[in-house]
XYZ file of C-alpha atoms in Angstrom:
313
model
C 0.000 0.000 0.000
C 1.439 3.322 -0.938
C 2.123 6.125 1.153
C -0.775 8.832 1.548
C -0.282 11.787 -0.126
C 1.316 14.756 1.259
C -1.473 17.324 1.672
C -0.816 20.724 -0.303
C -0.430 23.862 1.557
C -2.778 26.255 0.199
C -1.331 30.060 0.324
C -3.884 32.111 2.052
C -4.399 36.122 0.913
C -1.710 37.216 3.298
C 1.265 34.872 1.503
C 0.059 35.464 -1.960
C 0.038 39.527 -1.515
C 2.622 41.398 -3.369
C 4.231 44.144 -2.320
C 3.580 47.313 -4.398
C 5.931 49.379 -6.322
C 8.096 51.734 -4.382
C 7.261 49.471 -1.163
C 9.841 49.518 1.558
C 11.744 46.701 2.238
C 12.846 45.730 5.997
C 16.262 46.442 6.180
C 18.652 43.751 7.373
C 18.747 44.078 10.933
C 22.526 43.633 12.988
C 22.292 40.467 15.557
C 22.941 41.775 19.254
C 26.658 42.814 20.010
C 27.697 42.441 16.031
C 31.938 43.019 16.101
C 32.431 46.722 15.544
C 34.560 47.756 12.950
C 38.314 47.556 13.160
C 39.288 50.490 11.537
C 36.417 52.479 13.553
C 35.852 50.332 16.793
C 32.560 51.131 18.183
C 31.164 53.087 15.639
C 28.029 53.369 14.013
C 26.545 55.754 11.989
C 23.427 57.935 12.535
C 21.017 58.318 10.044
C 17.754 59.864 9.815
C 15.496 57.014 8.310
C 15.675 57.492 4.519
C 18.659 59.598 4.424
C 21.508 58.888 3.064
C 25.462 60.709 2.673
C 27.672 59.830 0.701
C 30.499 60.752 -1.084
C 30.612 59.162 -4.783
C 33.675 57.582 -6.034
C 33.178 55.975 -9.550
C 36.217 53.400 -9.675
C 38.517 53.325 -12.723
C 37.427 50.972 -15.572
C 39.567 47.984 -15.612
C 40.047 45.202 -18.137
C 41.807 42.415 -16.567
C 40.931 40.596 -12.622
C 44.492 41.384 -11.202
C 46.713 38.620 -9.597
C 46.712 40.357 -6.740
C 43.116 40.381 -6.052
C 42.621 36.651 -6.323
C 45.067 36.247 -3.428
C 42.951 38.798 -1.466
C 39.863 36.521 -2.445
C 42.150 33.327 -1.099
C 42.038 35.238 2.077
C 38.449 37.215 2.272
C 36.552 34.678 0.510
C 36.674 31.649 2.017
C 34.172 29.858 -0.782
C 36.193 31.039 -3.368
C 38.356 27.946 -2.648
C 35.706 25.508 -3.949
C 35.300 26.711 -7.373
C 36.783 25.221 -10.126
C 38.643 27.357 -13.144
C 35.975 27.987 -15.119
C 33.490 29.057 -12.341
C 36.581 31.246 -11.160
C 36.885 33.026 -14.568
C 32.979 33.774 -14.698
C 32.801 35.036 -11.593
C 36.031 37.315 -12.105
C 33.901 38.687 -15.421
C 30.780 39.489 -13.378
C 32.694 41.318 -10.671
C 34.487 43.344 -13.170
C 31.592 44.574 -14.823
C 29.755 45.310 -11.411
C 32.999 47.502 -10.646
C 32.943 49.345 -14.000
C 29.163 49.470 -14.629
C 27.807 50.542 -11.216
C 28.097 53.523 -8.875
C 30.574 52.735 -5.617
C 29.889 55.029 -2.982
C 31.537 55.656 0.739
C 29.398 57.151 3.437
C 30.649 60.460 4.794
C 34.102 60.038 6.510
C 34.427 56.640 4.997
C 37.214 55.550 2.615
C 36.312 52.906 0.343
C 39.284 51.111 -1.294
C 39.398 49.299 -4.482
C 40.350 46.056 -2.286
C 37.131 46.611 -0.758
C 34.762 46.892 -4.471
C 36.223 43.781 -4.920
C 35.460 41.819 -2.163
C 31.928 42.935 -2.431
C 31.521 42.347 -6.391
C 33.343 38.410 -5.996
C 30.458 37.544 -3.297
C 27.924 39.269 -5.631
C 28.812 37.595 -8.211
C 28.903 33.957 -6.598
C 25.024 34.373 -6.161
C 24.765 34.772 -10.312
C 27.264 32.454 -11.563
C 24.673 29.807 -13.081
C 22.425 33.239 -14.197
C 25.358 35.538 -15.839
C 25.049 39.431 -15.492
C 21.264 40.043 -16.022
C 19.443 39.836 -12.945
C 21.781 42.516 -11.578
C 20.814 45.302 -14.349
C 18.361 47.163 -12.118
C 21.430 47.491 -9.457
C 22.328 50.896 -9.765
C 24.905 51.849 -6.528
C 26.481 49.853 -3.856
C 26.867 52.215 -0.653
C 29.015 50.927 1.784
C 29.593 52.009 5.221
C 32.063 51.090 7.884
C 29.837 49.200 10.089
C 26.628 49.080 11.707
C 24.272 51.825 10.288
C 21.295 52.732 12.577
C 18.420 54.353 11.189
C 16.404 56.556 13.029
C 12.981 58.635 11.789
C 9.614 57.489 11.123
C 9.251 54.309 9.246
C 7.228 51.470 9.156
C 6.529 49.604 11.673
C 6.415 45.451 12.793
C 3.100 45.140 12.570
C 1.239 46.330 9.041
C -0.503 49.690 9.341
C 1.618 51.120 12.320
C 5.035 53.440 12.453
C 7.791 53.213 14.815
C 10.602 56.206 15.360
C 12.727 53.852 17.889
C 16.523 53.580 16.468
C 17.411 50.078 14.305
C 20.738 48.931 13.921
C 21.173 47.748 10.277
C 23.936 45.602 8.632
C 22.123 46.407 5.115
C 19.238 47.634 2.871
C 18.123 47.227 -0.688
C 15.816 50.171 -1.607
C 13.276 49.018 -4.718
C 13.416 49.777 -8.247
C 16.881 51.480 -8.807
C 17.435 52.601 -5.700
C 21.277 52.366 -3.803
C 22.041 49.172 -2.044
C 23.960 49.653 1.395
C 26.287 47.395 2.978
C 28.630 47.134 6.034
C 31.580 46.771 5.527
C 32.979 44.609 8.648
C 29.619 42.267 7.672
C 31.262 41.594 4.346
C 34.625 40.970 6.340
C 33.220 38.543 8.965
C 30.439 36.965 6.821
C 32.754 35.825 3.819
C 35.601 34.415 6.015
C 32.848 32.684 8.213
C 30.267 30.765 5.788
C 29.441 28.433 8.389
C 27.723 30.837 10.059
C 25.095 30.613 6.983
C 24.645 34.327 6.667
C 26.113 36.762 4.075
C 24.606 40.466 3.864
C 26.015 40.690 0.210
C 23.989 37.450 -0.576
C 21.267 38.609 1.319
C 20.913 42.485 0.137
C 21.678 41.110 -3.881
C 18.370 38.366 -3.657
C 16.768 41.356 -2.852
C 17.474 42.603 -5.973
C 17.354 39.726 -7.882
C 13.739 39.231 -6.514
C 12.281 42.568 -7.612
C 13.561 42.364 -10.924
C 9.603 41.973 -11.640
C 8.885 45.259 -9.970
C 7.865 43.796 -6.438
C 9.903 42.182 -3.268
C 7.528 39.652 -3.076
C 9.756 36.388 -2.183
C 9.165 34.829 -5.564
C 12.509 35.696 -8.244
C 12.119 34.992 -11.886
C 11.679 31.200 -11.892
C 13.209 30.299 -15.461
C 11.844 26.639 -16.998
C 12.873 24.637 -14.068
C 10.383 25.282 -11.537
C 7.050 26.135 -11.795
C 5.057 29.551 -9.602
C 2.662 26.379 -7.960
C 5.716 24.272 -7.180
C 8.092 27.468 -5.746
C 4.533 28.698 -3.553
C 4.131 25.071 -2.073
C 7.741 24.847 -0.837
C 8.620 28.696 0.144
C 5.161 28.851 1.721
C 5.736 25.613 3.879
C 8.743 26.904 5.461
C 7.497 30.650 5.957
C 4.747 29.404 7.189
C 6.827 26.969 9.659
C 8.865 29.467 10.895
C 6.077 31.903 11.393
C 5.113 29.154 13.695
C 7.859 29.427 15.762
C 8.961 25.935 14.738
C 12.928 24.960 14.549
C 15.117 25.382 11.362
C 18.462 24.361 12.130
C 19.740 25.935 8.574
C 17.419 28.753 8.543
C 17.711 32.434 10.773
C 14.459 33.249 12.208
C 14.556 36.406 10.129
C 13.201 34.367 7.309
C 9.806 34.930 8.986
C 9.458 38.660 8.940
C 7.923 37.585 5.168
C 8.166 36.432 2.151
C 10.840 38.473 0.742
C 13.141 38.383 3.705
C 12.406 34.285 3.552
C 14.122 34.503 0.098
C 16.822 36.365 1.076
C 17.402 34.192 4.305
C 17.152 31.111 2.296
C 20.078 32.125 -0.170
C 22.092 32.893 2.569
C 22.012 28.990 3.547
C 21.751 28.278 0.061
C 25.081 29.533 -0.414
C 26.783 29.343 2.483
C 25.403 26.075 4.064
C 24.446 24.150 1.206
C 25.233 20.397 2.548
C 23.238 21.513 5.348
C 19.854 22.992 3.792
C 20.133 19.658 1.291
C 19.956 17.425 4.469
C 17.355 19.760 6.198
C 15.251 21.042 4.132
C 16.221 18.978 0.878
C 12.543 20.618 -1.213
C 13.806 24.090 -0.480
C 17.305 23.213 -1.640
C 15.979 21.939 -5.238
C 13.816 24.814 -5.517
C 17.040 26.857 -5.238
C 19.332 25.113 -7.239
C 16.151 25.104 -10.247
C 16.065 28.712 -9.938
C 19.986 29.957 -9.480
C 21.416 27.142 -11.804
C 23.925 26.151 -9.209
C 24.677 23.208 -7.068
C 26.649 24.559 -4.341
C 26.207 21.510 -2.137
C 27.417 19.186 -4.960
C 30.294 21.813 -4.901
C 31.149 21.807 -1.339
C 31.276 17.875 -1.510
C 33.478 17.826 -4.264
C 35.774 20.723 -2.467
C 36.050 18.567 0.785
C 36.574 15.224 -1.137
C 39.686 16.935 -2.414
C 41.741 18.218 0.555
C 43.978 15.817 1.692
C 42.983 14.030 5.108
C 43.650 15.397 8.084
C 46.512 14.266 10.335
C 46.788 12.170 13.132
């Protein structure tokens, strides 16, 4: 006798609601006690909600992904180790034309190195490898900051319908449309040496993107051939709608359940950064993934660890 059938999880009003144009996104909020910045410890910046200063620094085009820069990729980028030549190559052609194509901007008092633009494109890029350079046209400027940003002003608040003024500590934000991305810098630092820790705010702030390529942050990306809207709603909605619930997700943060769009985000985090472990976990999400990036990271990872020699006595 065969198993019953898994019942389907039907997507109430609330999940299937888009987000309309212009819509605000919640920003990526910093964990308790995040490390402060080493060139600045301590500091954070103030900002009145929905203001931003900046000074703009358009880097100089380049034609050529310098030696130098994959050593400091060796060192800042811990996943760069797993890919293989060609993946390296693509990935070195995506960054470049994120560094000559889009608008690289410091906040006030902030120096922003070409080291740095690289850092940041490489882990962009990672996220598109399988997709090439398209789903990042409507990225229009990276602004990076030193550290934790905290935004203060009226905005919107937790609950739909209601403001807050109370200060938020931010790691980083991706406004709709064409509006600026911003990053922290020391994030970058500690969440590409550290993808155990299965968060990235580059991965997390460029899904962002990638998802309102149709014009809303609604937790659903362009789905290509591979997966169908039904399929990617039965899967993403089971696990919002678990960890709305309060229910454990050893692979996913908890911030996946602000909604849909932050689920996204949250889930290419892990996606990228703990793939072995989502595969194991939460194996339907995974494949939902993979159909829609193109990418096996967890295949990837496997291969990686298969390769280093074994450890010592």
């Amino acid at each position: 006798m065969g198993a019953a059938p898994r019942p389907q999880l039907r997507l109430g009003p609330r999940l299937r609601r888009r987000s309309p144009r212009g819509a605000q996104l919640a920003p990526l909020i910093a964990p308790e006690r995040a490390p402060a910045s080493p060139s600045r410890p301590g500091a954070t910046a103030q900002l009145p909600c929905g203001a931003m200063f900046w000074r703009r620094r358009r880097p100089p085009a380049t034609e050529a992904f310098a030696p130098r820069w994959r050593d400091l990729l060796e060192e800042r980028m811990a996943l760069w180790a797993q890919l293989d030549p060609g993946e390296r190559r693509d990935l070195e052609a995506t960054a470049l034309w994120l560094l000559a194509t889009k608008r690289w901007e410091a906040s006030h008092g902030f120096t922003l190195t070409q080291d740095m633009r690289v850092t940041i494109a490489a882990q962009a890029s990672l996220v598109v490898l399988g997709l090439g350079r398209d789903p990042y046209r409507i990225v229009s400027a990276i602004v990076v900051h030193p550290s934790t940003v905290t935004l203060r002003g009226e905005r919107a608040g937790p609950v739909p319908g209601t403001v807050t003024q109370g200060p938020l500590p931010i790691l980083g934000q991706a406004s709709d449309e064409r509006g600026p991305m911003l990053i922290a810098w020391d994030a970058v630092l500690r969440d590409g040496a550290h993808p155990e820790r299965g968060m990235n705010v580059v991965h997390h702030e460029f899904a962002h993107k990638i998802d309102m390529l149709d014009g809303y942050a609604d937790g659903v990306p362009p789905l290509g051939d591979r997966v169908t809207r039904r399929r990617w709603d039965e899967v993403c909605g089971a696990t919002f709608a678990s960890l709305r619930a309060g229910r454990d997700h050893p692979v996913l943060r908890s911030y996946g359940a602000v909604n849909l769009a932050e689920h996204f985000a949250v889930a290419t985090e892990a996606f990228f950064n703990r793939p072995v472990d989502l595969v194991d976990h939460e194996p339907d999400l995974y494949g939902v993934l993979a159909d829609v990036y193109l990418q096996d990271p967890a295949a990837r990872a496997r291969r990686w660890e298969a390769s280093r020699p074994p450890a010592g006595p």
